[in-house]
Coordinates of N, CA and C in Angstrom, one line a residue:
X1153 N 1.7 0.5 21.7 CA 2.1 0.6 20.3 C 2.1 -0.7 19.6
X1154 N 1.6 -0.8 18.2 CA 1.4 -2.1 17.6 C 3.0 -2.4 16.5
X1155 N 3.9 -3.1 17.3 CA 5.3 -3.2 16.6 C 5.3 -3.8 15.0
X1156 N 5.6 -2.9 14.2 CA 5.7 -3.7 12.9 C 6.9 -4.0 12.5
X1157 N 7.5 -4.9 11.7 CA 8.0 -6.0 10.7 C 8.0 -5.1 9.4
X1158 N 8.7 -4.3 8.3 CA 8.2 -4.3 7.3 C 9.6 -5.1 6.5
X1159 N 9.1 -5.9 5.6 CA 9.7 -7.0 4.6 C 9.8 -6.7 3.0
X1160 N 11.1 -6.0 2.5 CA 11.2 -5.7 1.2 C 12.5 -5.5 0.8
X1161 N 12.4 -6.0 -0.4 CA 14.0 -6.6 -1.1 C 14.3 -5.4 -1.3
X1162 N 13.5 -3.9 -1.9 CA 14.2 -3.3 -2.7 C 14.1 -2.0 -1.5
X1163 N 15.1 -1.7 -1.0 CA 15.7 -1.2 0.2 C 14.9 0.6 0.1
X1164 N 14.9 1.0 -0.8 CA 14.1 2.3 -0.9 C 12.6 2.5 -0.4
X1165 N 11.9 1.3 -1.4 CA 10.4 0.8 -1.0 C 10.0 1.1 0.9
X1166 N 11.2 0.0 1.4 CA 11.2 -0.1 3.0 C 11.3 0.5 3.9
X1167 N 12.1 1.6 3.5 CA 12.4 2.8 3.8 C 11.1 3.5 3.8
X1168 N 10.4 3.9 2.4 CA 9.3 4.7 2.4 C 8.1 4.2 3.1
X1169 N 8.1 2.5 2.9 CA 7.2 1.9 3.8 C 6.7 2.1 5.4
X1170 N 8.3 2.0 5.7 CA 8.2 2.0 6.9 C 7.9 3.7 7.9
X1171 N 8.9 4.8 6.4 CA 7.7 6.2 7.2 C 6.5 6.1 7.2
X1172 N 5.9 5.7 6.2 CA 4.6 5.9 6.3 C 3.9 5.1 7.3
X1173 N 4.4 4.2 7.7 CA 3.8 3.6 9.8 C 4.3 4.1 10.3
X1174 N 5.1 5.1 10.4 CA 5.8 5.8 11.7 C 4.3 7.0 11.8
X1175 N 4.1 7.0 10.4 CA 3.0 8.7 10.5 C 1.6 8.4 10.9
X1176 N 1.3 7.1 10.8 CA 0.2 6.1 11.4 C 0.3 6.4 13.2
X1177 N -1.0 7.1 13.6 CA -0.6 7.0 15.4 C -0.8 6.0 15.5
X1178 N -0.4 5.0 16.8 CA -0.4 3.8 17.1 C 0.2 2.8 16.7
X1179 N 1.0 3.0 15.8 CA 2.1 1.9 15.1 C 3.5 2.5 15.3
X1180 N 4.4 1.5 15.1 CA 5.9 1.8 15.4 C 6.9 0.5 14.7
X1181 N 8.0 1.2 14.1 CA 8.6 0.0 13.4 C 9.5 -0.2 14.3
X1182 N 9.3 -2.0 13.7 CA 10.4 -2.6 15.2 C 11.6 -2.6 14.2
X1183 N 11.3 -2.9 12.8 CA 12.7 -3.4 12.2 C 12.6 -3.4 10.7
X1184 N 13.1 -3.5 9.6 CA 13.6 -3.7 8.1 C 13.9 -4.8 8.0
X1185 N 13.6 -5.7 7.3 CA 14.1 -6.8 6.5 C 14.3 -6.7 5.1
X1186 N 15.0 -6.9 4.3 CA 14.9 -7.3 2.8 C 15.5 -8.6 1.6
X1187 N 14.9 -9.8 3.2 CA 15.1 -11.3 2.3 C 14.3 -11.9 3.3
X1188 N 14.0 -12.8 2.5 CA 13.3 -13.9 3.6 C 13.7 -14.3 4.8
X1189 N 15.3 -14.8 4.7 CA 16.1 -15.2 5.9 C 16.0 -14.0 6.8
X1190 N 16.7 -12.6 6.0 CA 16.8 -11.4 7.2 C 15.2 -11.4 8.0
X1191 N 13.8 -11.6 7.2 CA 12.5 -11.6 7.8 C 12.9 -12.2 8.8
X1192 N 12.6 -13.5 9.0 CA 13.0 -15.0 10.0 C 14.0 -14.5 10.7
X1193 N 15.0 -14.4 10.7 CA 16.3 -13.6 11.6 C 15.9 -12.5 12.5
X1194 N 15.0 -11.8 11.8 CA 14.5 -10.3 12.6 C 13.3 -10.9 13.3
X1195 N 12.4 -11.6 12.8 CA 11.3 -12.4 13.5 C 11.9 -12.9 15.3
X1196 N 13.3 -13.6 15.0 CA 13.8 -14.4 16.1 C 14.3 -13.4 17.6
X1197 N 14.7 -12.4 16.4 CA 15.7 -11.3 17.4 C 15.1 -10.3 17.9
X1198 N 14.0 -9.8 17.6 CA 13.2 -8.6 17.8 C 12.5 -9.2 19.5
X1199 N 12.2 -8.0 19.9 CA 11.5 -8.8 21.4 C 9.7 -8.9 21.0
X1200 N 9.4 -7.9 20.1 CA 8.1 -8.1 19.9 C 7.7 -7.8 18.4
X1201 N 7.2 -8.4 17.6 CA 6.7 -8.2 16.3 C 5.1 -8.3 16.5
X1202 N 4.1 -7.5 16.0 CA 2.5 -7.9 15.8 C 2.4 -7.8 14.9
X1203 N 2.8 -7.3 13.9 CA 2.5 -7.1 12.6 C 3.7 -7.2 11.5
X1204 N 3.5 -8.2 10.2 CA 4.6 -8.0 9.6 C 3.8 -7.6 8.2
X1205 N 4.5 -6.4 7.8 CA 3.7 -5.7 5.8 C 5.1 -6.9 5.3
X1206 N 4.5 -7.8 4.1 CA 5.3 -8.6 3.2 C 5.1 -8.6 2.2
X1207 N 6.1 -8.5 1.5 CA 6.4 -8.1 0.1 C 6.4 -10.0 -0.4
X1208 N 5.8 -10.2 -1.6 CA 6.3 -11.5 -1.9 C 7.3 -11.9 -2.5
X1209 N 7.7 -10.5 -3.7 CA 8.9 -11.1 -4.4 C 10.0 -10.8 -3.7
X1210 N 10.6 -12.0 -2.7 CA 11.8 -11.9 -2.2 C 13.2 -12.5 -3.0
X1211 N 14.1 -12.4 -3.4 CA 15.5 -12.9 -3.6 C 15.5 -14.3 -3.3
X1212 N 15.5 -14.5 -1.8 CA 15.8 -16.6 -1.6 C 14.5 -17.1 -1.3
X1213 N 13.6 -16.3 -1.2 CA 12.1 -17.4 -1.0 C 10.9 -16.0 -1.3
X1214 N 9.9 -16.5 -1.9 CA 8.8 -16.1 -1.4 C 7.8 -15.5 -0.2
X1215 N 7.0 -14.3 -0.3 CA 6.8 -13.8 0.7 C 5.5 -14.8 1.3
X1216 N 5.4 -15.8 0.3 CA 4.2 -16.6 1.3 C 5.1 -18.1 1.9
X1217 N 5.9 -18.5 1.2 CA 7.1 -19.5 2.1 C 7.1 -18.7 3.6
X1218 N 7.8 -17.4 3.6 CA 8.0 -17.1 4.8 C 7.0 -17.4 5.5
X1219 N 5.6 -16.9 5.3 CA 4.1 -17.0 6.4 C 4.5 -18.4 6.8
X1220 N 4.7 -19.4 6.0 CA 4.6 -20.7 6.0 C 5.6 -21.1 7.4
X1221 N 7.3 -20.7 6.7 CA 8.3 -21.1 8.3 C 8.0 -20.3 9.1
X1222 N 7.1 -19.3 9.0 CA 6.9 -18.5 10.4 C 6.3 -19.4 11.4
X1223 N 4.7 -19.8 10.7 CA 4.2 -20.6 10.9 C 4.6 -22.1 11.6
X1224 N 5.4 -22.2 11.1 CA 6.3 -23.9 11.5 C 7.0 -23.5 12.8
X1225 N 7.4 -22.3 12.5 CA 8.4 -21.6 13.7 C 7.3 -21.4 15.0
X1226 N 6.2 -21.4 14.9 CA 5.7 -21.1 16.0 C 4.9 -19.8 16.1
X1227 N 5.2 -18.6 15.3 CA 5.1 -17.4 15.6 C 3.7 -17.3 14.7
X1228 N 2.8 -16.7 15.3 CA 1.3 -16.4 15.2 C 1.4 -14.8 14.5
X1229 N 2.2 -14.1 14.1 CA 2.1 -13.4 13.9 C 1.6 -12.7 12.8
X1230 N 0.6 -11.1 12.7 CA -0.3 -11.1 11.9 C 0.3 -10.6 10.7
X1231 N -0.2 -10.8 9.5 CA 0.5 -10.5 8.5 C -0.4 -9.6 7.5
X1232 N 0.3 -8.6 6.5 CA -0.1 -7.5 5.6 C 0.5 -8.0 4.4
X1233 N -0.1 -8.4 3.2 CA 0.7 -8.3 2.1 C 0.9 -7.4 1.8
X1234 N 2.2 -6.8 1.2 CA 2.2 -5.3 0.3 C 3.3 -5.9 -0.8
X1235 N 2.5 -6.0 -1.8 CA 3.2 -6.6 -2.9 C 2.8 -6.2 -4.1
X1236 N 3.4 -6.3 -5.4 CA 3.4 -6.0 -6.6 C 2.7 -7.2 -6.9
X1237 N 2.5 -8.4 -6.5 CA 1.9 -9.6 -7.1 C 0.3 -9.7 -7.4
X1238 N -0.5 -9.5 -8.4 CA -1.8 -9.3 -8.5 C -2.0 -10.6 -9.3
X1239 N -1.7 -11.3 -9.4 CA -2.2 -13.0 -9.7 C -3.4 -13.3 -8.5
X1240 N -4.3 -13.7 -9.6 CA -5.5 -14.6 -8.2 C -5.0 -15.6 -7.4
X1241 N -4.4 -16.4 -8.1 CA -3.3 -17.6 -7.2 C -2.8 -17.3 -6.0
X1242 N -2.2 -16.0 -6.4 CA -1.1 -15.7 -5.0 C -2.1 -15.1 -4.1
X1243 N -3.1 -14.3 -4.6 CA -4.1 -13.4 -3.5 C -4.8 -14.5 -2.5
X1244 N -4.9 -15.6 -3.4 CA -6.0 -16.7 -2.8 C -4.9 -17.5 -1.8
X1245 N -4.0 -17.7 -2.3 CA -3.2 -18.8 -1.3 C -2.8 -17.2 0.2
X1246 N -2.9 -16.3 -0.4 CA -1.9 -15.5 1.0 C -3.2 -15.3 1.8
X1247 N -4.7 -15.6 1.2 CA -5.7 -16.1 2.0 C -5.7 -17.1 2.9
X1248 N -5.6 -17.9 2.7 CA -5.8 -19.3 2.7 C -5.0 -19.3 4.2
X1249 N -3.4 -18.7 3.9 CA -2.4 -18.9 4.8 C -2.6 -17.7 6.3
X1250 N -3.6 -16.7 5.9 CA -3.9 -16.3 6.8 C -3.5 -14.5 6.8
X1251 N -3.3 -14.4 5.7 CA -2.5 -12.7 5.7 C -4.0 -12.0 6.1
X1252 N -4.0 -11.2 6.2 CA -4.8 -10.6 6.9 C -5.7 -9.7 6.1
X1253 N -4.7 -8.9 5.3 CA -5.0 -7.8 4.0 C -4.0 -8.4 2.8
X1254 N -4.3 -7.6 2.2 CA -4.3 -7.6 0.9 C -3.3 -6.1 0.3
X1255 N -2.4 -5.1 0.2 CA -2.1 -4.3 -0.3 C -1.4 -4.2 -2.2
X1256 N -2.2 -4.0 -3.0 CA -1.3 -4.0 -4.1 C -0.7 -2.7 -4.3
X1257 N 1.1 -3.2 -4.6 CA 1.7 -2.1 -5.2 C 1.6 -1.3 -6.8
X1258 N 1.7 -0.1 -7.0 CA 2.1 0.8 -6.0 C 0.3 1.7 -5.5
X1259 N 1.1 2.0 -4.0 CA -0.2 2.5 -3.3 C 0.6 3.7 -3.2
X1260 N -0.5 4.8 -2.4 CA -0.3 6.1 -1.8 C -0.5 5.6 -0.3
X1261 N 0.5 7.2 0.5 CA -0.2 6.7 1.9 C -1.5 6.4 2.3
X1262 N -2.6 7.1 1.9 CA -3.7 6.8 2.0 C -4.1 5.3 2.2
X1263 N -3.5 4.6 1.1 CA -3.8 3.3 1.1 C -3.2 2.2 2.0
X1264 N -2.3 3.1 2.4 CA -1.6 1.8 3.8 C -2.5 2.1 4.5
X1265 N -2.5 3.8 5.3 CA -3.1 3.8 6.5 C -4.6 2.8 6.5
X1266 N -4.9 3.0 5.4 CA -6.7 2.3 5.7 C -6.3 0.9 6.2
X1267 N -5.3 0.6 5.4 CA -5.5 -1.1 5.9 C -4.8 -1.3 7.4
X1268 N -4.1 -0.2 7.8 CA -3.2 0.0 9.3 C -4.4 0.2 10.3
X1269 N -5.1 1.0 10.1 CA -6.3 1.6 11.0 C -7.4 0.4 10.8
X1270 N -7.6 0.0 10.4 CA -8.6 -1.2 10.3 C -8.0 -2.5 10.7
X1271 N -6.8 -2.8 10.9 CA -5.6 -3.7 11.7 C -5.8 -3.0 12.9
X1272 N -5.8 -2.2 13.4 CA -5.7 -1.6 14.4 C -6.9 -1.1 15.1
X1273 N -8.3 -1.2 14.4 CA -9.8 -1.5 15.2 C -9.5 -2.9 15.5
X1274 N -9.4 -4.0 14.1 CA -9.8 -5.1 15.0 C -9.2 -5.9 16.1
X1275 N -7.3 -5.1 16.7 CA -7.4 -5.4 17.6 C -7.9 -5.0 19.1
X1276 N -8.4 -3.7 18.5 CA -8.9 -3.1 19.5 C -10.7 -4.2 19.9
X1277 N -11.2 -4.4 19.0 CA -12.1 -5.8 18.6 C -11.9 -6.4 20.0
X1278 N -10.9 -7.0 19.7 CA -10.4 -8.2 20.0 C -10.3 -8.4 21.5
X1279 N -9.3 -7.2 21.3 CA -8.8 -7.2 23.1 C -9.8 -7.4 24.0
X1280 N -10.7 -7.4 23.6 CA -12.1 -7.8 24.1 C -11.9 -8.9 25.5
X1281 N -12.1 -9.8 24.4 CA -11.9 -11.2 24.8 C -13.1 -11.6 25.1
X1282 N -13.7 -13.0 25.6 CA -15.1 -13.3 26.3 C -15.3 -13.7 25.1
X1283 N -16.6 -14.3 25.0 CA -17.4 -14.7 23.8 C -18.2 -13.7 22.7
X1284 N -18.5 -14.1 21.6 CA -19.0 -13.3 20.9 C -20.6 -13.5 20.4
X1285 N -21.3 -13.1 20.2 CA -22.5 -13.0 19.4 C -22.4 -12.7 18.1
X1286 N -23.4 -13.1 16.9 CA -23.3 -12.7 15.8 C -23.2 -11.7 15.3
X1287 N -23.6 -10.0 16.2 CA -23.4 -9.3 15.8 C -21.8 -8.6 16.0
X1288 N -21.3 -9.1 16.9 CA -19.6 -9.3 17.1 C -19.1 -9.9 16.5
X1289 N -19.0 -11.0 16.6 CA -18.3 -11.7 15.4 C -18.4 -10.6 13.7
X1290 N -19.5 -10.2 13.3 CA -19.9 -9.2 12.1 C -18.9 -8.4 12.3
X1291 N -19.2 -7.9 13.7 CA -18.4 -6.3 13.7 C -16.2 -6.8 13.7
X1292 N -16.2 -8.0 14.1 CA -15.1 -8.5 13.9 C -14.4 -8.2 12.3
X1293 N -15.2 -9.3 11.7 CA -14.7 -9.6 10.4 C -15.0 -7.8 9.9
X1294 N -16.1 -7.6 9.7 CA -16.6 -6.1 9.5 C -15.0 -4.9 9.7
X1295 N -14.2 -5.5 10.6 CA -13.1 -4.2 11.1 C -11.8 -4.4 9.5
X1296 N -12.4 -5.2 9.0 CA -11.3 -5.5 8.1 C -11.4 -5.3 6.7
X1297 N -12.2 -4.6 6.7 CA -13.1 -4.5 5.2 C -13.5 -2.8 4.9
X1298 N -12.8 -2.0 5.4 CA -12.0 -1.2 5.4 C -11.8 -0.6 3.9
X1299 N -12.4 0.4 3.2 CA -11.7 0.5 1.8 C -10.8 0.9 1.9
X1300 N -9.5 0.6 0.8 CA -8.2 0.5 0.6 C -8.1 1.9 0.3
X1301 N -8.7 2.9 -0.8 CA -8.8 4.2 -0.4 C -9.9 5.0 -0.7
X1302 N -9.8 6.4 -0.9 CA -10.7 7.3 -0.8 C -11.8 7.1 -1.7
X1303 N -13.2 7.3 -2.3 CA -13.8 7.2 -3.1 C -13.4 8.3 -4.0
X1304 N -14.5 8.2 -4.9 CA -14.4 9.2 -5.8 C -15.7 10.0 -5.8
X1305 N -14.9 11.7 -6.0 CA -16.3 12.5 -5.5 C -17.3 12.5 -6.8
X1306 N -18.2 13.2 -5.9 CA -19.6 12.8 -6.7 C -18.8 13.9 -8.5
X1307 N -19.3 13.0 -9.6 CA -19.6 13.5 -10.6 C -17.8 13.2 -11.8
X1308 N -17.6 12.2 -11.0 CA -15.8 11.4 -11.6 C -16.1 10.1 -11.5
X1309 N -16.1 9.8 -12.8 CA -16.0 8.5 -13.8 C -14.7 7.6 -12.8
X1310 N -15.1 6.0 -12.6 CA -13.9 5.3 -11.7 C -13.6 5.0 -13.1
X1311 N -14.2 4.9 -14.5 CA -13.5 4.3 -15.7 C -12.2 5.8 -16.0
X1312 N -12.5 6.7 -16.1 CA -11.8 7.9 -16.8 C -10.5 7.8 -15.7
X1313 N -11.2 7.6 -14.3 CA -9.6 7.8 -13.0 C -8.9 6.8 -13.6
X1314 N -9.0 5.7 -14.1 CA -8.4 4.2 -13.8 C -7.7 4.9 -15.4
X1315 N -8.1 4.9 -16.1 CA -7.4 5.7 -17.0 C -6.4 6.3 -17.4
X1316 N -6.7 7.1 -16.4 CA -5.5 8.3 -16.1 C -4.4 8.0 -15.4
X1317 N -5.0 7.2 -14.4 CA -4.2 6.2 -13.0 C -3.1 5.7 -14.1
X1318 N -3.9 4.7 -14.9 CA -2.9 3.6 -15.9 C -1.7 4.4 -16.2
X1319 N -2.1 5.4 -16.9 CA -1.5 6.5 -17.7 C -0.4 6.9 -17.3
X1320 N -0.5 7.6 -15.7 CA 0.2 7.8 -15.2 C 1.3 7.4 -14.6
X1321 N 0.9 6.1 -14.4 CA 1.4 4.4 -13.9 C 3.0 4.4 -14.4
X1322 N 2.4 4.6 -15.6 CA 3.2 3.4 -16.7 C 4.1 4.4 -17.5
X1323 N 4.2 6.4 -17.4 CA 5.3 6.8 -17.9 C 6.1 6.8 -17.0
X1324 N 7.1 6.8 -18.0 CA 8.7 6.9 -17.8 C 9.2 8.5 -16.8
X1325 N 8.4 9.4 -16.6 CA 8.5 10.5 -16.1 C 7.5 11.4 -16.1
X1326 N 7.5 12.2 -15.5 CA 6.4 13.9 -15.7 C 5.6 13.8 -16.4
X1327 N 4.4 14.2 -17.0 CA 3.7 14.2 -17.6 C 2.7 15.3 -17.5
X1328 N 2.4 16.0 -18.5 CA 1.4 17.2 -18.5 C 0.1 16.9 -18.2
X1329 N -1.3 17.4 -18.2 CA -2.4 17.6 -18.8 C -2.5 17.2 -20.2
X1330 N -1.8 18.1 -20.9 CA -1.7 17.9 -22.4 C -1.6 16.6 -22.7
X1331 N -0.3 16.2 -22.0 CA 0.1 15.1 -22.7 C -0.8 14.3 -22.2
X1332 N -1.0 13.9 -20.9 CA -2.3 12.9 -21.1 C -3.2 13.0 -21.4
X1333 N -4.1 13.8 -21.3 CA -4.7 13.9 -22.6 C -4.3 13.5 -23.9
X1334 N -3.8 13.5 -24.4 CA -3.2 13.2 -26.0 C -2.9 11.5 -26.0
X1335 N -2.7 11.4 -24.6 CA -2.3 9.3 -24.4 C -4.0 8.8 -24.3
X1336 N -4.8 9.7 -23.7 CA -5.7 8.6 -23.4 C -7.0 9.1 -23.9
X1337 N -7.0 9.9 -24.4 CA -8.2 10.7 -25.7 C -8.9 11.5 -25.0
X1338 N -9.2 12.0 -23.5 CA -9.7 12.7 -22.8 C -9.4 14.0 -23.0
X1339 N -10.4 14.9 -22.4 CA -10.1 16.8 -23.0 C -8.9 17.2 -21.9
X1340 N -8.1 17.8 -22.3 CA -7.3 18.3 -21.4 C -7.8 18.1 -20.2
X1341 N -9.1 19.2 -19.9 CA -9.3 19.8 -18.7 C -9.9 18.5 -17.8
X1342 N -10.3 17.8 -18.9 CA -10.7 16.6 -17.9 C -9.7 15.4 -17.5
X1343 N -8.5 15.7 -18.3 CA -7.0 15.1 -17.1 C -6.8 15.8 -16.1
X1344 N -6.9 17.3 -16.6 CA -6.7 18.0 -15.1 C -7.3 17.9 -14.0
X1345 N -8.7 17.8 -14.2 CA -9.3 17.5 -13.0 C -8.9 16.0 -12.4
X1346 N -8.4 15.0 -12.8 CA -8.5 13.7 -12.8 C -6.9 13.6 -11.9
X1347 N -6.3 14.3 -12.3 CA -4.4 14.7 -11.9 C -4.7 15.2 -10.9
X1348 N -5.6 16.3 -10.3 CA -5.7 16.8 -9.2 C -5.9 16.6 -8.2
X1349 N -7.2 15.3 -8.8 CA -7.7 14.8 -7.8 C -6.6 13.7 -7.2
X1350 N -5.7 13.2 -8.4 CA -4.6 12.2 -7.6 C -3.8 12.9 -6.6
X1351 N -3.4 14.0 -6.9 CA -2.5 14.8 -6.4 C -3.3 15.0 -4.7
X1352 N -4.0 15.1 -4.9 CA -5.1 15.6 -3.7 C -5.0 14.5 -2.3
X1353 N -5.0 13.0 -3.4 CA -5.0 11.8 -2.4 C -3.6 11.2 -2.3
X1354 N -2.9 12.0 -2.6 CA -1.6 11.8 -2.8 C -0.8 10.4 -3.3
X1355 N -1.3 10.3 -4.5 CA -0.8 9.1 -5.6 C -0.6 9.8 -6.3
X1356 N -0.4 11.3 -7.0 CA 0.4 12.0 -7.8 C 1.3 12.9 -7.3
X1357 N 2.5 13.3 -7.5 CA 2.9 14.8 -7.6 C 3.2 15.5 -8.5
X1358 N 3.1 17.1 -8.1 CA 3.0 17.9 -8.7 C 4.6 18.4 -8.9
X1359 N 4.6 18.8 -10.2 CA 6.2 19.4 -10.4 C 6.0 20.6 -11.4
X1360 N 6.8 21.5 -11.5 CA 6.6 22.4 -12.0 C 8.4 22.6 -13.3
X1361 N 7.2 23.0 -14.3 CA 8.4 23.2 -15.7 C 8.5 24.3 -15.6
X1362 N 9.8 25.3 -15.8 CA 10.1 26.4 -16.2 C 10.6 26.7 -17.0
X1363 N 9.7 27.7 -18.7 CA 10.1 27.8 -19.7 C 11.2 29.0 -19.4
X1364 N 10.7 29.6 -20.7 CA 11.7 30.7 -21.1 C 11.1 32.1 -20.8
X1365 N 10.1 31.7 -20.6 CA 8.8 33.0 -20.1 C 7.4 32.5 -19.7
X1366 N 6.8 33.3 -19.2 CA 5.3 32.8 -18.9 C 5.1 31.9 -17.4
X1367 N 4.0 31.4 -17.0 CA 3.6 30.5 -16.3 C 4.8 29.0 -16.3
X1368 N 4.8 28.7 -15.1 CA 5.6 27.1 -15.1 C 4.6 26.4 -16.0
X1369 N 5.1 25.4 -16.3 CA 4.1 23.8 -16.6 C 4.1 23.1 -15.7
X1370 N 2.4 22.6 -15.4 CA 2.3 21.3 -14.2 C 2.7 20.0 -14.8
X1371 N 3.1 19.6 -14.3 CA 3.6 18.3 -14.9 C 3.3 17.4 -13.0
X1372 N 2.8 16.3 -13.9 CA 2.7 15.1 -12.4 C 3.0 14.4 -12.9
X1373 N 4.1 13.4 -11.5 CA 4.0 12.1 -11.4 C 3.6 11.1 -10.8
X1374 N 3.7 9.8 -10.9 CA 3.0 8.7 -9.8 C 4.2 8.8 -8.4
X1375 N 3.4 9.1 -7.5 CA 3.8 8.8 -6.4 C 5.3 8.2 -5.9
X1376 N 5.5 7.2 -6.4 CA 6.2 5.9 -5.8 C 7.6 6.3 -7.0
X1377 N 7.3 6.9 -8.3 CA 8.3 7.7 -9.0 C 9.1 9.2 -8.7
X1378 N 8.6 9.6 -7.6 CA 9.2 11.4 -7.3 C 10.0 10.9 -6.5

């Protein structure tokens, strides 16, 4: 089992984080952290960590300071960003320092497992050991590049999804067909197809309104809001 670390201030996130590697085969959480120090603390005390998902915006330090005293501390251990931080700066430096992936918040399961399961070819890669040829070394780096999620089926606009995505993002609650539509100038039916398909990869849910008569109303939200 590949022991994970998951690292987040805001104690619900960590929680949901951390189910969603439990439902990953081959992964297992060692532990919760939600500060830097508690990270480093749980780093020290755990018997085995291989993987830590790190949130950057932590309370007493940053989630790339930590890589850093981990680092000082001795511990090699591999690292996932999953963070709200989409600055080039930070993406580039949590390069630089060695993180492994890249996760921006908010994701759907979908989007952890790809980067869990492609952590988890290349240590299968790895375990190798012995030397490598150029076509290994490829298939190395190759295990990590992994898309983050599903495509889009044939005959759906990635401008109209990102759209809708936004859309959905950024209300305050539920939201119809109608109404998005009406936010982002698209025909009803072509939110609905667009909602469904979120729903489908599970970055939307579905909720249902019940009037005074008739059919419920679908109403969806982003994921990370239900």
């Amino acid at each position: 089992m590949i022991e994970v670390l998951v690292v987040d201030d805001d104690t619900r996130v960590a929680r949901v984080n951390a189910a969603y590697v439990e439902k990953v085969p081959g992964f297992h959480v060692a532990g919760q952290a939600h500060s830097a120090l508690d990270a480093l603390r749980r780093m020290e005390a755990l018997p085995r960590v291989d993987l830590v998902l790190l949130d950057h915006y932590l309370p007493d330090r940053t989630g790339l300071e930590v890589v850093q005293e981990m680092r000082r501390l001795g511990h090699q251990t591999d690292v996932i960003m999953v963070t709200a931080a989409r600055d080039v700066s930070t993406v580039q430096a949590a390069m630089r320092q060695g993180a492994l992936q890249y996760l921006v918040k908010p994701f759907a399961f979908a989007g952890l497992r790809a980067k869990l399961e492609a952590y988890a070819e290349l240590r299968r890669t790895l375990d190798g050991g012995g030397e490598a040829e150029q076509a290994e070394v490829d298939r190395i780096f190759g295990a990590l590049s992994a898309p983050s999620e599903p495509g889009l089926p044939k005959g759906h606009s990635p401008t109209t999804a990102e759209l809708v995505r936004q859309c959905l993002m950024k209300a305050d609650g539920a939201l119809s067909a109608q109404e998005i539509a009406e936010r982002t100038g698209v025909s009803r039916q072509t939110a609905q197809r667009y909602l469904k398909l979120l729903e489908r990869t599970g970055r939307a849910r579905l909720t249902l309104k019940y009037g005074d008569a008739g059919r419920p109303e679908h109403r969806y939200v982003w994921a990370t809001r239900a």
